[in-house]
Amino acid sequence: MASLTLASPAFADGEPIPDRYGYAAANVNPPLEIDGVPDGTASLALVMDDPDAVEPAGKIWDHWVVWNVDPGTGRIPEQWDAAGAVEGDNDFGERGYGGPNPPDREHTYRFRLFALDAPLDLEPGASAAQLETAMEGHVLAEAQLEGTFAP
């Protein structure tokens, strides 16, 4: 049985995220490739965050929160419009993707993908914390992709 994986043709795991995906540049999401979605998956959820923001911002900074992604989705294209899915608010106070924008030094960004056994009943604009609460007891598998970004 294959395990859930998340990758990007734009950068390798642990490598730098290209500048164009940064908040101060094109601010579009990088393309992502999903594989190994387990049987019984009813929806996918994705959270992009910056755990290195705790020191400058006082918390893990949420850059992208999206759920109810069709489990048959094998690729999320660059500048995805999230058609058919639901997006939450990021910590820039915006709905949808907000690219890397470290204020002090190179940060590591996490793209966390979750395979869920049910779609989630959350209003658009929900936070990552609300998404994580709603996912409790529904996660079948999880995958993570990391990239770095420097100011």
GROMACS .gro file of C-alpha atoms in nm, residues 11-86:
model
   76
   11PHE     CA    1   1.144   2.281  -0.511
   12ALA     CA    2   1.268   1.964  -0.342
   13ASP     CA    3   1.185   1.882   0.020
   14GLY     CA    4   1.402   2.095   0.248
   15GLU     CA    5   1.524   2.316  -0.037
   16PRO     CA    6   1.458   2.688  -0.104
   17ILE     CA    7   1.113   2.789  -0.226
   18PRO     CA    8   1.156   3.002  -0.541
   19ASP     CA    9   1.118   3.377  -0.485
   20ARG     CA   10   0.810   3.411  -0.708
   21TYR     CA   11   0.601   3.225  -0.448
   22GLY     CA   12   0.689   3.483  -0.180
   23TYR     CA   13   0.433   3.727  -0.040
   24ALA     CA   14   0.626   4.030  -0.170
   25ALA     CA   15   0.669   3.879  -0.519
   26ALA     CA   16   0.400   3.707  -0.734
   27ASN     CA   17   0.241   3.564  -0.416
   28VAL     CA   18   0.104   3.258  -0.595
   29ASN     CA   19   0.108   2.909  -0.451
   30PRO     CA   20   0.371   2.668  -0.581
   31PRO     CA   21   0.249   2.365  -0.772
   32LEU     CA   22   0.201   2.059  -0.554
   33GLU     CA   23   0.178   1.691  -0.640
   34ILE     CA   24  -0.024   1.448  -0.429
   35ASP     CA   25   0.016   1.070  -0.442
   36GLY     CA   26  -0.078   0.767  -0.235
   37VAL     CA   27  -0.417   0.891  -0.116
   38PRO     CA   28  -0.549   0.605   0.098
   39ASP     CA   29  -0.871   0.420   0.024
   40GLY     CA   30  -1.162   0.563   0.216
   41THR     CA   31  -1.042   0.923   0.183
   42ALA     CA   32  -1.341   1.155   0.145
   43SER     CA   33  -1.150   1.483   0.135
   44LEU     CA   34  -0.806   1.639   0.166
   45ALA     CA   35  -0.693   1.936   0.374
   46LEU     CA   36  -0.378   2.142   0.339
   47VAL     CA   37  -0.209   2.381   0.580
   48MET     CA   38   0.101   2.586   0.499
   49ASP     CA   39   0.262   2.745   0.801
   50ASP     CA   40   0.585   2.891   0.938
   51PRO     CA   41   0.691   2.744   1.273
   52ASP     CA   42   1.000   2.970   1.272
   53ALA     CA   43   0.769   3.272   1.310
   54VAL     CA   44   0.721   3.199   1.680
   55GLU     CA   45   1.018   3.418   1.776
   56PRO     CA   46   0.936   3.728   1.564
   57ALA     CA   47   0.554   3.696   1.557
   58GLY     CA   48   0.482   3.514   1.883
   59LYS     CA   49   0.307   3.222   1.710
   60ILE     CA   50   0.323   2.977   1.422
   61TRP     CA   51   0.220   3.190   1.123
   62ASP     CA   52  -0.048   3.037   0.899
   63HIS     CA   53   0.003   3.106   0.529
   64TRP     CA   54  -0.261   2.885   0.366
   65VAL     CA   55  -0.555   2.690   0.503
   66VAL     CA   56  -0.769   2.486   0.262
   67TRP     CA   57  -1.001   2.189   0.306
   68ASN     CA   58  -1.259   1.974   0.126
   69VAL     CA   59  -1.013   1.924  -0.159
   70ASP     CA   60  -1.132   1.641  -0.384
   71PRO     CA   61  -0.940   1.324  -0.288
   72GLY     CA   62  -0.886   1.251  -0.658
   73THR     CA   63  -0.672   1.564  -0.689
   74GLY     CA   64  -0.327   1.456  -0.800
   75ARG     CA   65  -0.192   1.802  -0.870
   76ILE     CA   66  -0.258   2.148  -0.734
   77PRO     CA   67  -0.139   2.387  -1.005
   78GLU     CA   68   0.049   2.709  -0.949
   79GLN     CA   69  -0.190   2.997  -0.871
   80TRP     CA   70  -0.469   2.746  -0.794
   81ASP     CA   71  -0.814   2.899  -0.758
   82ALA     CA   72  -0.923   2.628  -0.509
   83ALA     CA   73  -1.230   2.547  -0.717
   84GLY     CA   74  -1.445   2.293  -0.536
   85ALA     CA   75  -1.250   2.334  -0.211
   86VAL     CA   76  -1.287   2.581   0.076
   0.00000   0.00000   0.00000
